[in-house]
Amino acid sequence: MKNQTRRGFIRSSLLGGAGAMVFPHLLPSHLWAAEAKPNSRLTMGFIGMGTQSRGLLRSFLGQDTRVVAVCDVDTTRREDAKRRVDDFYAAQKTGGAISGGCAAYNDFRDLIARPDIDAVCIATPDHWHAIITLAAVRAGKDVYCEKPLTHNIHEALEVMVAVQENKRVLQTGSMQRSMSEFRVACELVRNGVIGKIQGVECSFGNPPIPCDLPEEQMEPGLDWNLWLGPAPVRPYNSILSPRGMHKGFPHWRNYAEYGGGMVTDFGAHHLDIAQWGLDMDASGPVQVLPPEKAGDKKGAKLVYANGITVTHGSGFSVDFVGAEGRVQVGRGKFIFERDGKTIAAYRDKGEEDTSLKEQLQIAREGYLKDAKVKLYHSENHPADFLKCVQSRQAPITNEQIGGRSVICCHLMNLAYAHQQKIGWNPEKLQFAKGSGEPKWLTRDYRRPWKV
């Protein structure tokens, strides 16, 4: 099959139409996946070495991997990451030091060009996710990419197709699917324990705002042009990229040029759980509604074909409300009510005589022992990725799941931005007839970058 013909087949299979594939529980990355890798140590490179990546680096170093390269446009972060990798291997009793030490790059393209690297971990600002992911999969690398998977809908579609076209394994960093409280909550919902779902509330922060930060003097050691990449030129401001090592999460994510506000930042977690609980991993909403009052930062709604509405609320949890009960779940939080009674509850580790594990066990033992729906079980997100790289199976948040979940986030942001009802076709992954505008799907890319 010629490349273009094959690409067209993959695209039409993913996006619907005659002969479109049926999506099983494990979405079909593995249908075109490469041969299973021999049981050997995976060679990895890391791109983006901020706070999030430091945690990921610790996790991957503790598993059967070999980290040989790191990349960051900030000299201090880049050199710190190299030092930590070198120190880790130097401390191994078996003698694991890398000959010449871990390589450190300013430009991700130099890292991706290395033929010895099997997989990359991408933890850059959101506006870089798709470009680096596409470059990596086209170079034959498997990818662990932080959430949200992309900066816009067009990028999501391109990533979904490219991963399959190039027979790669991709894990989106929406790691709540690898946390027991979210899996148990979704199994209760999927097995009908709380009855027919009446609605879902996903609580997280606000949509993005335009970047109008004033220019600050920049110390040497940061490649600001490469940090901006495909985004429009803006003057340096430390709010976007604090120099050197720090423990916080920079606020570039609040600005539309680089992220999608909290709607993509934590919506990529909570809306992903809503999709999982509603059994919509292979589908999505058919309509998105803006808040009732123009200018409100909460209240947008995703409406599904079955009538279920997912509402953007205040707080930090996912609340499934059914005809016979309710399940509210957050990180370290789990409340399960049925027939007006609280069955299991864990709200705060500082105020409880029980444990989250005990309360989840109560729910499992009482209502899920003979459950027909058993969801993908992962306890460790990076480990699940590594397992799937070896087996060539689709991981728990593969590119289809990550792509469709981030599309939910982008649709919600579009409703806030344009203050209008938007129709969506989740089979064809395009605006419904007469709804939306093509330019809303993408962005203007600063040359030479494009998707």
Coordinates of C-alpha atoms in Angstrom, one line a residue:
M1 CA 0.0 0.0 0.0
K2 CA 1.5 3.3 -1.0
N3 CA 2.2 5.7 1.9
Q4 CA -0.5 8.2 1.0
T5 CA -3.0 5.5 0.5
R6 CA -2.1 3.8 3.8
R7 CA -2.3 7.2 5.6
G8 CA -5.7 7.8 4.1
F9 CA -6.9 4.4 5.3
I10 CA -5.6 5.0 8.8
R11 CA -7.2 8.4 8.9
S12 CA -10.6 7.2 7.7
S13 CA -10.5 4.3 10.1
L14 CA -9.8 6.6 13.0
L15 CA -12.2 9.3 12.0
G16 CA -15.2 7.3 11.0
G17 CA -16.9 6.6 7.7
A18 CA -17.6 3.4 5.8
G19 CA -15.5 0.5 7.1
A20 CA -14.4 2.4 10.2
M21 CA -13.0 0.1 12.8
V22 CA -14.8 -0.8 16.0
F23 CA -12.9 0.4 19.0
P24 CA -12.4 -2.4 21.6
H25 CA -11.4 -1.8 25.2
L26 CA -7.8 -1.4 24.2
L27 CA -7.9 1.1 21.4
P28 CA -6.2 -0.1 18.2
S29 CA -2.7 1.2 18.3
H30 CA -1.5 -2.4 18.4
L31 CA -3.3 -3.2 15.1
W32 CA -0.4 -1.7 13.2
A33 CA 2.2 -1.9 16.0
A34 CA 5.7 -2.9 15.3
E35 CA 7.1 -6.3 16.3
A36 CA 7.3 -6.8 20.1
K37 CA 10.6 -5.6 21.4
P38 CA 13.0 -8.1 22.9
N39 CA 13.1 -8.0 26.7
S40 CA 15.9 -5.6 26.8
R41 CA 16.6 -2.3 28.6
L42 CA 14.9 0.6 27.0
T43 CA 17.1 3.6 26.0
M44 CA 15.4 6.9 26.7
G45 CA 15.8 10.6 26.2
F46 CA 14.0 13.4 28.2
I47 CA 12.8 16.6 26.6
G48 CA 11.8 19.5 29.0
M49 CA 13.5 19.3 32.4
G50 CA 11.2 21.3 34.7
T51 CA 9.4 20.3 37.8
Q52 CA 7.2 17.8 36.2
S53 CA 10.0 16.1 34.3
R54 CA 12.1 15.8 37.5
G55 CA 9.5 13.5 39.0
L56 CA 9.1 11.5 35.8
L57 CA 12.9 11.1 35.5
R58 CA 13.0 9.7 39.1
S59 CA 10.3 7.2 38.2
F60 CA 11.8 6.0 34.9
L61 CA 15.3 5.8 36.3
G62 CA 14.0 3.4 38.9
Q63 CA 12.7 1.0 36.3
D64 CA 14.4 -1.0 33.5
T65 CA 15.5 1.9 31.4
R66 CA 18.7 3.6 30.4
V67 CA 18.5 7.4 30.2
V68 CA 21.2 8.6 27.9
A69 CA 20.1 12.2 27.0
V70 CA 18.3 15.2 28.4
C71 CA 17.1 18.4 26.7
D72 CA 16.1 21.8 27.9
V73 CA 16.4 25.3 26.5
D74 CA 17.4 26.5 30.0
T75 CA 21.1 25.8 30.7
T76 CA 20.7 25.5 34.4
R77 CA 17.9 22.9 34.1
R78 CA 19.7 21.1 31.4
E79 CA 22.9 20.7 33.4
D80 CA 21.1 19.8 36.6
A81 CA 19.2 17.0 34.8
K82 CA 22.5 15.7 33.3
R83 CA 24.1 15.7 36.8
R84 CA 21.2 13.8 38.3
V85 CA 21.3 11.1 35.7
D86 CA 25.1 10.8 35.9
D87 CA 24.9 10.7 39.7
F88 CA 22.2 8.0 39.6
Y89 CA 24.2 5.7 37.4
A90 CA 27.5 6.4 39.2
A91 CA 25.9 5.2 42.5
Q92 CA 24.8 1.9 41.0
K93 CA 26.8 -0.9 42.6
T94 CA 26.8 -2.9 39.4
G95 CA 28.6 0.0 37.7
G96 CA 26.1 1.7 35.5
A97 CA 27.9 4.9 34.5
I98 CA 27.3 6.0 30.9
S99 CA 30.4 6.3 28.9
G100 CA 31.0 10.0 28.4
G101 CA 28.1 10.8 30.7
C102 CA 24.5 11.6 29.9
A103 CA 24.3 13.9 26.9
A104 CA 22.6 17.3 27.3
Y105 CA 21.0 19.1 24.4
N106 CA 19.5 22.6 23.9
D107 CA 17.5 21.5 20.8
F108 CA 15.1 18.6 20.9
R109 CA 15.9 17.7 17.3
D110 CA 19.4 16.8 18.2
L111 CA 18.2 14.3 20.8
I112 CA 15.5 12.8 18.5
A113 CA 18.1 12.3 15.7
R114 CA 20.0 9.8 17.8
P115 CA 19.3 6.3 16.5
D116 CA 20.2 4.6 19.8
I117 CA 17.2 6.3 21.6
D118 CA 14.1 4.0 21.7
A119 CA 11.7 6.3 23.5
V120 CA 11.3 9.9 24.7
C121 CA 9.6 11.5 27.6
I122 CA 8.1 15.0 26.7
A123 CA 7.4 17.4 29.5
T124 CA 7.6 20.8 27.8
P125 CA 5.1 23.6 27.8
D126 CA 1.9 22.5 26.0
H127 CA 2.5 24.5 22.8
W128 CA 5.4 22.2 22.0
H129 CA 3.8 18.8 22.7
A130 CA 2.5 18.0 19.3
I131 CA 5.5 19.2 17.3
I132 CA 7.9 17.2 19.4
T133 CA 5.7 14.1 19.5
L134 CA 5.2 14.1 15.7
A135 CA 9.0 14.5 15.2
A136 CA 9.6 11.6 17.6
V137 CA 7.1 9.1 16.3
R138 CA 8.3 9.8 12.7
A139 CA 11.8 9.1 13.8
G140 CA 10.7 5.7 15.2
K141 CA 10.6 6.6 18.8
D142 CA 7.9 5.6 21.3
V143 CA 6.6 8.5 23.3
Y144 CA 5.5 9.3 26.9
C145 CA 3.9 12.8 26.5
E146 CA 2.7 14.9 29.4
K147 CA -1.0 15.9 29.3
P148 CA -2.6 17.8 27.7
L149 CA -1.5 15.9 24.6
T150 CA -1.9 18.9 22.3
H151 CA -2.4 22.6 22.2
N152 CA -5.4 22.4 19.7
I153 CA -7.8 20.0 18.0
H154 CA -5.9 19.9 14.7
E155 CA -2.8 18.8 16.5
A156 CA -4.7 16.0 18.3
L157 CA -5.9 14.6 15.0
E158 CA -2.4 14.7 13.6
V159 CA -0.9 12.9 16.6
M160 CA -3.7 10.3 16.6
V161 CA -3.0 9.4 13.0
A162 CA 0.8 9.7 13.1
V163 CA 1.2 7.3 16.1
Q164 CA -0.7 4.6 14.2
E165 CA 0.9 5.4 10.9
N166 CA 4.4 5.0 12.3
K167 CA 3.5 1.9 14.5
R168 CA 4.4 3.6 17.7
V169 CA 3.3 3.3 21.4
L170 CA 2.3 6.6 23.1
Q171 CA 1.2 7.1 26.6
T172 CA -0.5 10.4 27.5
G173 CA 0.4 11.6 31.0
S174 CA -3.2 11.7 32.3
M175 CA -2.0 9.5 35.2
Q176 CA -5.3 9.5 37.2
R177 CA -6.3 6.4 35.2
S178 CA -3.4 4.7 37.1
M179 CA -4.8 5.7 40.5
S180 CA -7.1 3.2 42.2
E181 CA -9.7 5.7 43.4
F182 CA -10.5 6.8 39.9
R183 CA -10.6 3.3 38.5
V184 CA -13.0 2.1 41.3
A185 CA -15.2 5.1 40.8
C186 CA -15.4 4.5 37.1
E187 CA -16.1 0.8 37.6
L188 CA -19.0 1.7 39.9
V189 CA -20.4 4.0 37.2
R190 CA -19.8 1.6 34.3
N191 CA -21.5 -1.3 36.1
G192 CA -24.6 0.7 36.9
V193 CA -24.2 0.7 40.6
I194 CA -25.4 4.2 41.0
G195 CA -28.1 3.8 38.3
K196 CA -28.6 5.7 35.1
I197 CA -26.3 8.7 35.1
Q198 CA -28.1 12.0 35.4
G199 CA -25.0 14.2 35.0
V200 CA -21.3 14.7 35.8
E201 CA -19.6 17.7 37.3
C202 CA -15.8 18.1 36.6
S203 CA -14.3 20.7 38.9
F204 CA -11.1 22.6 37.9
G205 CA -9.8 26.1 37.3
N206 CA -10.4 28.7 34.7
P207 CA -10.0 28.9 30.9
P208 CA -6.9 30.7 29.5
I209 CA -6.3 34.4 29.0
P210 CA -4.1 36.3 26.4
C211 CA -0.5 36.9 27.4
D212 CA 0.1 40.6 27.9
L213 CA 2.9 40.3 30.4
P214 CA 5.6 43.1 30.4
E215 CA 9.1 42.5 29.3
E216 CA 11.7 41.6 31.9
Q217 CA 15.5 41.5 31.6
M218 CA 16.6 37.9 30.9
E219 CA 19.7 36.5 32.4
P220 CA 22.0 34.6 29.9
G221 CA 21.4 30.9 29.5
L222 CA 17.9 30.6 28.2
D223 CA 17.1 30.2 24.5
W224 CA 14.0 32.3 24.4
N225 CA 13.4 31.9 20.7
L226 CA 13.4 28.2 21.0
W227 CA 11.2 28.3 24.1
L228 CA 8.6 30.2 22.1
G229 CA 8.9 27.9 19.1
P230 CA 5.6 27.8 17.2
A231 CA 4.0 30.4 19.5
P232 CA 3.8 34.1 18.6
V233 CA 6.7 36.3 19.8
R234 CA 6.2 37.7 23.3
P235 CA 8.9 39.4 25.4
Y236 CA 10.5 37.3 28.1
N237 CA 8.8 37.3 31.5
S238 CA 9.8 35.1 34.4
I239 CA 6.1 34.2 35.0
L240 CA 6.3 32.2 31.8
S241 CA 9.7 30.6 32.4
P242 CA 11.3 31.1 35.8
R243 CA 15.1 30.7 35.4
G244 CA 16.9 27.8 36.9
M245 CA 15.7 25.3 39.4
H246 CA 12.4 25.8 41.2
K247 CA 9.7 23.6 42.8
G248 CA 6.6 25.3 41.4
F249 CA 4.8 24.9 38.1
P250 CA 5.3 27.9 35.9
H251 CA 2.2 29.9 34.9
W252 CA 2.7 29.7 31.1
R253 CA -0.2 27.3 31.3
N254 CA -2.6 30.1 32.1
Y255 CA -1.9 31.9 28.8
A256 CA -3.6 30.9 25.5
E257 CA -0.4 31.2 23.5
Y258 CA 1.2 28.4 25.4
G259 CA -1.5 26.4 27.2
G260 CA -5.3 26.2 27.7
G261 CA -5.6 27.4 31.2
M262 CA -6.8 25.0 33.8
V263 CA -9.4 23.6 31.3
T264 CA -6.6 21.8 29.6
D265 CA -4.2 21.6 32.5
F266 CA -6.5 19.8 34.9
G267 CA -9.4 19.3 32.5
A268 CA -7.0 16.8 30.8
H269 CA -7.2 14.8 34.0
H270 CA -10.8 15.2 35.1
L271 CA -12.5 15.3 31.7
D272 CA -10.5 12.2 30.9
I273 CA -12.0 10.5 33.9
A274 CA -15.5 11.6 32.8
Q275 CA -14.8 10.1 29.4
W276 CA -13.7 6.8 31.1
G277 CA -16.6 6.6 33.4
L278 CA -19.1 7.3 30.7
D279 CA -17.6 4.7 28.3
M280 CA -16.8 7.4 25.8
D281 CA -13.2 6.7 25.0
A282 CA -14.0 6.0 21.4
S283 CA -16.5 8.8 21.1
G284 CA -17.1 12.2 22.8
P285 CA -19.7 15.0 23.1
V286 CA -22.0 16.1 20.3
Q287 CA -22.4 19.6 21.6
V288 CA -20.6 22.1 23.9
L289 CA -22.5 24.9 25.6
P290 CA -21.0 28.2 26.9
P291 CA -21.8 29.4 30.4
E292 CA -25.2 31.1 30.8
K293 CA -23.6 34.4 31.6
A294 CA -21.0 35.8 29.2
G295 CA -17.6 36.2 30.9
D296 CA -18.2 33.5 33.5
K297 CA -15.2 31.2 34.0
K298 CA -17.2 28.1 35.0
G299 CA -20.4 26.6 33.7
A300 CA -19.5 25.4 30.2
K301 CA -21.1 22.0 29.4
L302 CA -20.3 19.0 27.2
V303 CA -23.4 17.3 26.0
Y304 CA -23.3 13.7 24.9
A305 CA -25.7 12.0 22.4
N306 CA -27.3 10.0 25.2
G307 CA -28.3 13.2 26.9
I308 CA -25.7 13.2 29.7
T309 CA -24.1 16.5 30.4
V310 CA -20.7 17.1 31.9
T311 CA -20.5 20.5 33.6
H312 CA -17.4 22.5 34.4
G313 CA -17.7 23.3 38.1
S314 CA -15.6 24.8 41.0
G315 CA -13.4 22.7 43.2
F316 CA -11.2 19.8 42.3
S317 CA -13.0 16.5 41.7
V318 CA -15.2 14.5 39.4
D319 CA -18.8 14.0 40.6
F320 CA -20.9 11.3 38.9
V321 CA -24.6 11.7 39.9
G322 CA -26.9 8.7 39.1
A323 CA -30.6 8.0 39.7
E324 CA -29.7 5.7 42.6
G325 CA -26.5 7.2 44.0
R326 CA -23.4 9.3 43.5
V327 CA -19.6 8.8 43.3
Q328 CA -17.4 11.8 43.9
V329 CA -13.7 11.2 43.3
G330 CA -10.5 13.3 43.5
R331 CA -6.9 12.6 44.3
G332 CA -7.0 10.9 47.7
K333 CA -10.7 11.5 47.9
F334 CA -13.5 9.0 47.4
I335 CA -17.2 9.3 48.3
F336 CA -19.7 6.6 47.3
E337 CA -23.4 7.0 48.2
R338 CA -26.3 4.7 47.2
D339 CA -30.0 4.8 48.1
G340 CA -29.4 7.8 50.3
K341 CA -26.7 6.1 52.4
T342 CA -23.0 6.7 52.4
I343 CA -21.3 3.4 51.6
A344 CA -17.7 4.4 51.6
A345 CA -16.0 7.8 52.2
Y346 CA -12.5 9.1 52.4
R347 CA -12.1 12.9 52.3
D348 CA -8.9 13.9 54.0
K349 CA -6.0 11.9 55.4
G350 CA -5.5 14.3 58.2
E351 CA -9.1 13.9 59.4
E352 CA -9.9 10.2 58.9
D353 CA -9.6 7.2 61.1
T354 CA -9.7 4.9 58.1
S355 CA -7.6 4.9 54.9
L356 CA -8.4 5.4 51.2
K357 CA -7.4 1.8 50.6
E358 CA -9.9 0.5 53.2
Q359 CA -12.8 2.6 51.7
L360 CA -12.1 1.5 48.2
Q361 CA -12.1 -2.1 49.4
I362 CA -15.5 -1.6 50.9
A363 CA -16.8 -0.4 47.6
R364 CA -15.2 -3.3 45.7
E365 CA -16.2 -6.0 48.1
G366 CA -19.8 -4.8 48.3
Y367 CA -20.5 -3.9 44.7
L368 CA -17.9 -5.0 42.3
K369 CA -17.1 -8.6 43.2
D370 CA -19.1 -9.9 40.2
A371 CA -18.8 -6.8 38.0
K372 CA -19.2 -7.4 34.3
V373 CA -17.1 -4.4 33.4
K374 CA -13.5 -4.6 34.6
L375 CA -11.4 -1.6 33.5
Y376 CA -7.8 -1.5 32.4
H377 CA -5.8 -1.9 35.6
S378 CA -2.6 0.1 36.0
E379 CA -1.0 1.1 39.3
N380 CA 2.0 3.0 37.8
H381 CA 1.7 5.2 34.7
P382 CA 5.3 5.1 33.5
A383 CA 5.5 1.3 34.2
D384 CA 2.4 0.8 32.1
F385 CA 4.1 2.7 29.3
L386 CA 7.3 0.6 29.5
K387 CA 5.3 -2.7 29.6
C388 CA 3.4 -1.6 26.5
V389 CA 6.6 -0.7 24.7
Q390 CA 7.7 -4.2 25.2
S391 CA 4.4 -5.9 24.3
R392 CA 3.4 -3.3 21.6
Q393 CA -0.1 -3.1 23.1
A394 CA -2.0 0.1 23.6
P395 CA -1.3 1.7 27.1
I396 CA -4.0 2.9 29.4
T397 CA -4.0 6.5 28.0
N398 CA -2.9 5.9 24.5
E399 CA -3.0 8.5 21.7
Q400 CA -6.7 7.8 20.9
I401 CA -7.8 8.2 24.5
G402 CA -5.5 11.2 25.1
G403 CA -6.5 12.7 21.8
R404 CA -10.2 12.5 22.4
S405 CA -10.0 13.6 26.0
V406 CA -8.0 16.7 25.1
I407 CA -10.5 17.5 22.3
C408 CA -13.1 17.7 25.1
C409 CA -10.9 20.3 26.8
H410 CA -10.4 22.3 23.6
L411 CA -14.1 22.3 22.8
M412 CA -14.9 23.6 26.2
N413 CA -12.3 26.4 25.8
L414 CA -13.8 27.3 22.4
A415 CA -17.2 27.7 24.0
Y416 CA -15.7 30.1 26.6
A417 CA -13.7 32.0 23.9
H418 CA -16.6 32.4 21.4
Q419 CA -19.6 32.4 23.8
Q420 CA -21.6 30.2 21.5
K421 CA -23.1 26.7 21.3
I422 CA -20.8 24.5 19.1
G423 CA -21.9 21.2 17.5
W424 CA -19.4 18.4 17.2
N425 CA -19.3 15.1 15.4
P426 CA -17.3 12.6 17.6
E427 CA -17.3 10.0 14.8
K428 CA -15.7 12.2 12.2
L429 CA -13.9 14.4 14.7
Q430 CA -15.0 17.6 13.1
F431 CA -17.5 20.4 13.7
A432 CA -21.1 19.5 13.0
K433 CA -22.6 21.0 9.9
G434 CA -23.1 24.7 10.2
S435 CA -21.2 24.9 13.4
G436 CA -17.8 26.3 14.3
E437 CA -15.1 27.7 12.0
P438 CA -12.1 25.8 10.6
K439 CA -9.6 28.3 12.1
W440 CA -10.8 27.4 15.5
L441 CA -9.3 23.9 15.1
T442 CA -5.7 25.2 14.8
R443 CA -3.5 28.1 15.4
D444 CA -1.1 30.4 13.4
Y445 CA 2.3 28.7 13.7
R446 CA 5.4 30.9 13.8
R447 CA 7.7 29.9 11.0
P448 CA 9.5 27.6 10.5
W449 CA 7.3 25.5 12.8
K450 CA 4.0 23.9 11.6
V451 CA 1.8 20.9 12.2

